[in-house]
Amino acid sequence: MAEPGYKDIEQLMNDDFSLLRKQADQVCREHYGNKVFLRGLIEFSNYCDMDCLYCGLRRSNKHVQRYRLEVPDILSIVKKGYNAHMRTFVLQSGEDPSYGINKLCELIKKIKIETNDEAAVTLSCGIRTKEEYKILKKAGADRYLIRFETSDSLLHVYLRNGITLKRRLQAIDDLKSCDFEIGSGFMVGLPGETKATMIRNALLCKELDLDMIGIGPFIPHHLTPLKYSVQSPIEQTLRLVSIIRLLLPEANIPATTSMGTLDPYGREKALQAGANVLMPNITPASYKKSYLLYPGKICLEENGFECINYLDPKIKSVGKEISFDIGYSKHFIKKGVYNAAKNERLETRNN
Ligand code: SAH
Ligand code: SF4
């Protein structure tokens, strides 16, 4: 779509969804065929210094049993994932300063060795300084996920308990300048949002020229100040997945766990509406149940890799198939940053 404006997105928000979905599905298949990239998600620490009003891991929630996985524990999960043919690992945590930069770098370097440099490392650990992002990139991290959550600056500062949208966007800018493949996105249906917010959220994804866009429904958590919020219907998220696919045809778009939590067929529906990525949670079952950003998360009982077997028929049911490819975003490759970043890493290693 060439230079879409507010009115264009508004139109798409009102269009017949079955047509919009088909169009987005077609665009997705044009760029990614019937492939669904798999990412192994490892929730390595649920300690968080932040107090986001929407999140079950917020520091004021004293009912969370906090844990932090050590480097050898994470490496053993990665090894299993690598043997199961996974070629991307997403390391997610709260904003945990105790997981310092040196420890993260050690982890990244060891993952690269463990996977014969065949796997991508994606980080999702919140806001850090530009200097730290630079060091993480140099250590071998490839990608970074950091949602802007909502484009409404007043709502943002309220829901993130004092942290501004400007600061979040600064982090995205910093990551870009360090040549990360960059993913961002938003939650759908946060309290206080209107249709106009959702339109602006979609436009901001385009403006940020993202390589990956993760969106998912906001699901109220009973141990947060937002416990009495109204749940937005899954259809709203699915519609936004389709709109984002049309706005950024070559981006990677995951069918997120929160979609599967809200609707048992949520992820399949997303894969039919323009999504092309799945992120099975390979965190050991004993820790998964303590990483509840929102309640009711699926696959809590499965011990990580069983999720893959469970996902296979789901993916086939929508006429797609699992791809164990490293799964770069075509959008990222086209920007030319990919080759520059790869060469820089090889140079660093050879010196
Ligand atoms: N601490 C990091 C990464 C972990 S949180 C960060 O905040 O970036 C990962 C994502 O979980 C957040 O970006 C947010 O969009 C999502 N999330 C948090 N609480 C949620 C809720 N109640 N419902 C749905 N998604 C939620
Ligand atoms: Fe921490 Fe992320 Fe949850 Fe905010 S959303 S409280 S930063 S884990």
mmCIF file with all atom_site columns, N, CA and C in Angstrom, residues 284-314:
data_model
loop_
_atom_site.group_PDB
_atom_site.id
_atom_site.type_symbol
_atom_site.label_atom_id
_atom_site.label_alt_id
_atom_site.label_comp_id
_atom_site.label_asym_id
_atom_site.label_entity_id
_atom_site.label_seq_id
_atom_site.pdbx_PDB_ins_code
_atom_site.Cartn_x
_atom_site.Cartn_y
_atom_site.Cartn_z
_atom_site.occupancy
_atom_site.B_iso_or_equiv
_atom_site.pdbx_formal_charge
_atom_site.auth_seq_id
_atom_site.auth_comp_id
_atom_site.auth_asym_id
_atom_site.auth_atom_id
_atom_site.pdbx_PDB_model_num
ATOM 1  N N  . PRO A 1 284 ? 11.194 -24.356 30.461 1.00 0.00 ? 284 PRO A N  1
ATOM 2  C CA . PRO A 1 284 ? 10.761 -25.538 31.213 1.00 0.00 ? 284 PRO A CA 1
ATOM 3  C C  . PRO A 1 284 ? 9.427  -25.282 31.928 1.00 0.00 ? 284 PRO A C  1
ATOM 4  N N  . ALA A 1 285 ? 8.572  -26.305 31.945 1.00 0.00 ? 285 ALA A N  1
ATOM 5  C CA . ALA A 1 285 ? 7.214  -26.162 32.496 1.00 0.00 ? 285 ALA A CA 1
ATOM 6  C C  . ALA A 1 285 ? 7.223  -25.622 33.921 1.00 0.00 ? 285 ALA A C  1
ATOM 7  N N  . SER A 1 286 ? 8.238  -26.001 34.715 1.00 0.00 ? 286 SER A N  1
ATOM 8  C CA . SER A 1 286 ? 8.251  -25.574 36.118 1.00 0.00 ? 286 SER A CA 1
ATOM 9  C C  . SER A 1 286 ? 8.379  -24.055 36.259 1.00 0.00 ? 286 SER A C  1
ATOM 10 N N  . TYR A 1 287 ? 8.942  -23.375 35.253 1.00 0.00 ? 287 TYR A N  1
ATOM 11 C CA . TYR A 1 287 ? 9.092  -21.912 35.318 1.00 0.00 ? 287 TYR A CA 1
ATOM 12 C C  . TYR A 1 287 ? 7.968  -21.182 34.587 1.00 0.00 ? 287 TYR A C  1
ATOM 13 N N  . LYS A 1 288 ? 7.483  -21.829 33.506 1.00 0.00 ? 288 LYS A N  1
ATOM 14 C CA . LYS A 1 288 ? 6.448  -21.180 32.681 1.00 0.00 ? 288 LYS A CA 1
ATOM 15 C C  . LYS A 1 288 ? 5.308  -20.606 33.509 1.00 0.00 ? 288 LYS A C  1
ATOM 16 N N  . LYS A 1 289 ? 4.879  -21.385 34.528 1.00 0.00 ? 289 LYS A N  1
ATOM 17 C CA . LYS A 1 289 ? 3.690  -20.960 35.280 1.00 0.00 ? 289 LYS A CA 1
ATOM 18 C C  . LYS A 1 289 ? 3.967  -19.733 36.150 1.00 0.00 ? 289 LYS A C  1
ATOM 19 N N  . SER A 1 290 ? 5.242  -19.348 36.262 1.00 0.00 ? 290 SER A N  1
ATOM 20 C CA . SER A 1 290 ? 5.567  -18.133 37.015 1.00 0.00 ? 290 SER A CA 1
ATOM 21 C C  . SER A 1 290 ? 5.814  -16.952 36.074 1.00 0.00 ? 290 SER A C  1
ATOM 22 N N  . TYR A 1 291 ? 5.590  -17.161 34.794 1.00 0.00 ? 291 TYR A N  1
ATOM 23 C CA . TYR A 1 291 ? 5.819  -16.064 33.829 1.00 0.00 ? 291 TYR A CA 1
ATOM 24 C C  . TYR A 1 291 ? 4.467  -15.675 33.230 1.00 0.00 ? 291 TYR A C  1
ATOM 25 N N  . LEU A 1 292 ? 3.584  -15.215 34.109 1.00 0.00 ? 292 LEU A N  1
ATOM 26 C CA . LEU A 1 292 ? 2.244  -14.891 33.627 1.00 0.00 ? 292 LEU A CA 1
ATOM 27 C C  . LEU A 1 292 ? 2.083  -13.389 33.424 1.00 0.00 ? 292 LEU A C  1
ATOM 28 N N  . LEU A 1 293 ? 2.420  -12.947 32.203 1.00 0.00 ? 293 LEU A N  1
ATOM 29 C CA . LEU A 1 293 ? 2.191  -11.541 31.838 1.00 0.00 ? 293 LEU A CA 1
ATOM 30 C C  . LEU A 1 293 ? 0.699  -11.272 31.934 1.00 0.00 ? 293 LEU A C  1
ATOM 31 N N  . TYR A 1 294 ? -0.073 -12.283 31.558 1.00 0.00 ? 294 TYR A N  1
ATOM 32 C CA . TYR A 1 294 ? -1.544 -12.238 31.610 1.00 0.00 ? 294 TYR A CA 1
ATOM 33 C C  . TYR A 1 294 ? -1.989 -13.640 32.015 1.00 0.00 ? 294 TYR A C  1
ATOM 34 N N  . PRO A 1 295 ? -3.217 -13.786 32.519 1.00 0.00 ? 295 PRO A N  1
ATOM 35 C CA . PRO A 1 295 ? -3.639 -15.102 33.002 1.00 0.00 ? 295 PRO A CA 1
ATOM 36 C C  . PRO A 1 295 ? -4.093 -16.025 31.867 1.00 0.00 ? 295 PRO A C  1
ATOM 37 N N  . GLY A 1 296 ? -4.155 -17.306 32.172 1.00 0.00 ? 296 GLY A N  1
ATOM 38 C CA . GLY A 1 296 ? -4.738 -18.273 31.238 1.00 0.00 ? 296 GLY A CA 1
ATOM 39 C C  . GLY A 1 296 ? -3.823 -18.673 30.098 1.00 0.00 ? 296 GLY A C  1
ATOM 40 N N  . LYS A 1 297 ? -2.525 -18.339 30.205 1.00 0.00 ? 297 LYS A N  1
ATOM 41 C CA . LYS A 1 297 ? -1.600 -18.652 29.109 1.00 0.00 ? 297 LYS A CA 1
ATOM 42 C C  . LYS A 1 297 ? -1.651 -20.138 28.749 1.00 0.00 ? 297 LYS A C  1
ATOM 43 N N  . ILE A 1 298 ? -1.614 -20.398 27.448 1.00 0.00 ? 298 ILE A N  1
ATOM 44 C CA . ILE A 1 298 ? -1.724 -21.782 26.987 1.00 0.00 ? 298 ILE A CA 1
ATOM 45 C C  . ILE A 1 298 ? -0.376 -22.505 27.059 1.00 0.00 ? 298 ILE A C  1
ATOM 46 N N  . CYS A 1 299 ? -0.423 -23.823 26.920 1.00 0.00 ? 299 CYS A N  1
ATOM 47 C CA . CYS A 1 299 ? 0.774  -24.688 26.877 1.00 0.00 ? 299 CYS A CA 1
ATOM 48 C C  . CYS A 1 299 ? 1.578  -24.654 28.175 1.00 0.00 ? 299 CYS A C  1
ATOM 49 N N  . LEU A 1 300 ? 0.940  -24.326 29.300 1.00 0.00 ? 300 LEU A N  1
ATOM 50 C CA . LEU A 1 300 ? 1.697  -24.222 30.556 1.00 0.00 ? 300 LEU A CA 1
ATOM 51 C C  . LEU A 1 300 ? 2.154  -25.581 31.061 1.00 0.00 ? 300 LEU A C  1
ATOM 52 N N  . GLU A 1 301 ? 1.367  -26.604 30.763 1.00 0.00 ? 301 GLU A N  1
ATOM 53 C CA . GLU A 1 301 ? 1.693  -27.935 31.281 1.00 0.00 ? 301 GLU A CA 1
ATOM 54 C C  . GLU A 1 301 ? 2.742  -28.637 30.426 1.00 0.00 ? 301 GLU A C  1
ATOM 55 N N  . GLU A 1 302 ? 2.748  -28.277 29.112 1.00 0.00 ? 302 GLU A N  1
ATOM 56 C CA . GLU A 1 302 ? 3.683  -28.982 28.228 1.00 0.00 ? 302 GLU A CA 1
ATOM 57 C C  . GLU A 1 302 ? 5.124  -28.641 28.562 1.00 0.00 ? 302 GLU A C  1
ATOM 58 N N  . ASN A 1 303 ? 5.984  -29.645 28.435 1.00 0.00 ? 303 ASN A N  1
ATOM 59 C CA . ASN A 1 303 ? 7.383  -29.374 28.690 1.00 0.00 ? 303 ASN A CA 1
ATOM 60 C C  . ASN A 1 303 ? 8.062  -28.893 27.414 1.00 0.00 ? 303 ASN A C  1
ATOM 61 N N  . GLY A 1 304 ? 7.805  -27.692 27.052 1.00 0.00 ? 304 GLY A N  1
ATOM 62 C CA . GLY A 1 304 ? 8.493  -27.034 25.946 1.00 0.00 ? 304 GLY A CA 1
ATOM 63 C C  . GLY A 1 304 ? 8.286  -27.656 24.589 1.00 0.00 ? 304 GLY A C  1
ATOM 64 N N  . PHE A 1 305 ? 9.062  -28.673 24.306 1.00 0.00 ? 305 PHE A N  1
ATOM 65 C CA . PHE A 1 305 ? 9.133  -29.160 22.933 1.00 0.00 ? 305 PHE A CA 1
ATOM 66 C C  . PHE A 1 305 ? 7.891  -29.922 22.497 1.00 0.00 ? 305 PHE A C  1
ATOM 67 N N  . GLU A 1 306 ? 7.106  -30.370 23.474 1.00 0.00 ? 306 GLU A N  1
ATOM 68 C CA . GLU A 1 306 ? 5.848  -31.022 23.106 1.00 0.00 ? 306 GLU A CA 1
ATOM 69 C C  . GLU A 1 306 ? 4.973  -30.049 22.323 1.00 0.00 ? 306 GLU A C  1
ATOM 70 N N  . CYS A 1 307 ? 5.186  -28.751 22.557 1.00 0.00 ? 307 CYS A N  1
ATOM 71 C CA . CYS A 1 307 ? 4.422  -27.710 21.864 1.00 0.00 ? 307 CYS A CA 1
ATOM 72 C C  . CYS A 1 307 ? 4.569  -27.830 20.352 1.00 0.00 ? 307 CYS A C  1
ATOM 73 N N  . ILE A 1 308 ? 5.757  -28.219 19.904 1.00 0.00 ? 308 ILE A N  1
ATOM 74 C CA . ILE A 1 308 ? 6.000  -28.267 18.453 1.00 0.00 ? 308 ILE A CA 1
ATOM 75 C C  . ILE A 1 308 ? 5.108  -29.332 17.823 1.00 0.00 ? 308 ILE A C  1
ATOM 76 N N  . ASN A 1 309 ? 5.051  -30.504 18.471 1.00 0.00 ? 309 ASN A N  1
ATOM 77 C CA . ASN A 1 309 ? 4.210  -31.580 17.932 1.00 0.00 ? 309 ASN A CA 1
ATOM 78 C C  . ASN A 1 309 ? 2.753  -31.153 17.898 1.00 0.00 ? 309 ASN A C  1
ATOM 79 N N  . TYR A 1 310 ? 2.418  -30.370 18.911 1.00 0.00 ? 310 TYR A N  1
ATOM 80 C CA . TYR A 1 310 ? 1.036  -29.930 19.034 1.00 0.00 ? 310 TYR A CA 1
ATOM 81 C C  . TYR A 1 310 ? 0.713  -28.869 17.967 1.00 0.00 ? 310 TYR A C  1
ATOM 82 N N  . LEU A 1 311 ? 1.753  -28.095 17.587 1.00 0.00 ? 311 LEU A N  1
ATOM 83 C CA . LEU A 1 311 ? 1.524  -27.014 16.618 1.00 0.00 ? 311 LEU A CA 1
ATOM 84 C C  . LEU A 1 311 ? 1.430  -27.519 15.178 1.00 0.00 ? 311 LEU A C  1
ATOM 85 N N  . ASP A 1 312 ? 2.162  -28.595 14.887 1.00 0.00 ? 312 ASP A N  1
ATOM 86 C CA . ASP A 1 312 ? 2.241  -29.075 13.517 1.00 0.00 ? 312 ASP A CA 1
ATOM 87 C C  . ASP A 1 312 ? 0.861  -29.266 12.853 1.00 0.00 ? 312 ASP A C  1
ATOM 88 N N  . PRO A 1 313 ? -0.048 -30.060 13.468 1.00 0.00 ? 313 PRO A N  1
ATOM 89 C CA . PRO A 1 313 ? -1.366 -30.222 12.836 1.00 0.00 ? 313 PRO A CA 1
ATOM 90 C C  . PRO A 1 313 ? -2.153 -28.918 12.751 1.00 0.00 ? 313 PRO A C  1
ATOM 91 N N  . LYS A 1 314 ? -1.915 -28.028 13.705 1.00 0.00 ? 314 LYS A N  1
ATOM 92 C CA . LYS A 1 314 ? -2.627 -26.745 13.695 1.00 0.00 ? 314 LYS A CA 1
ATOM 93 C C  . LYS A 1 314 ? -2.231 -25.952 12.450 1.00 0.00 ? 314 LYS A C  1
#
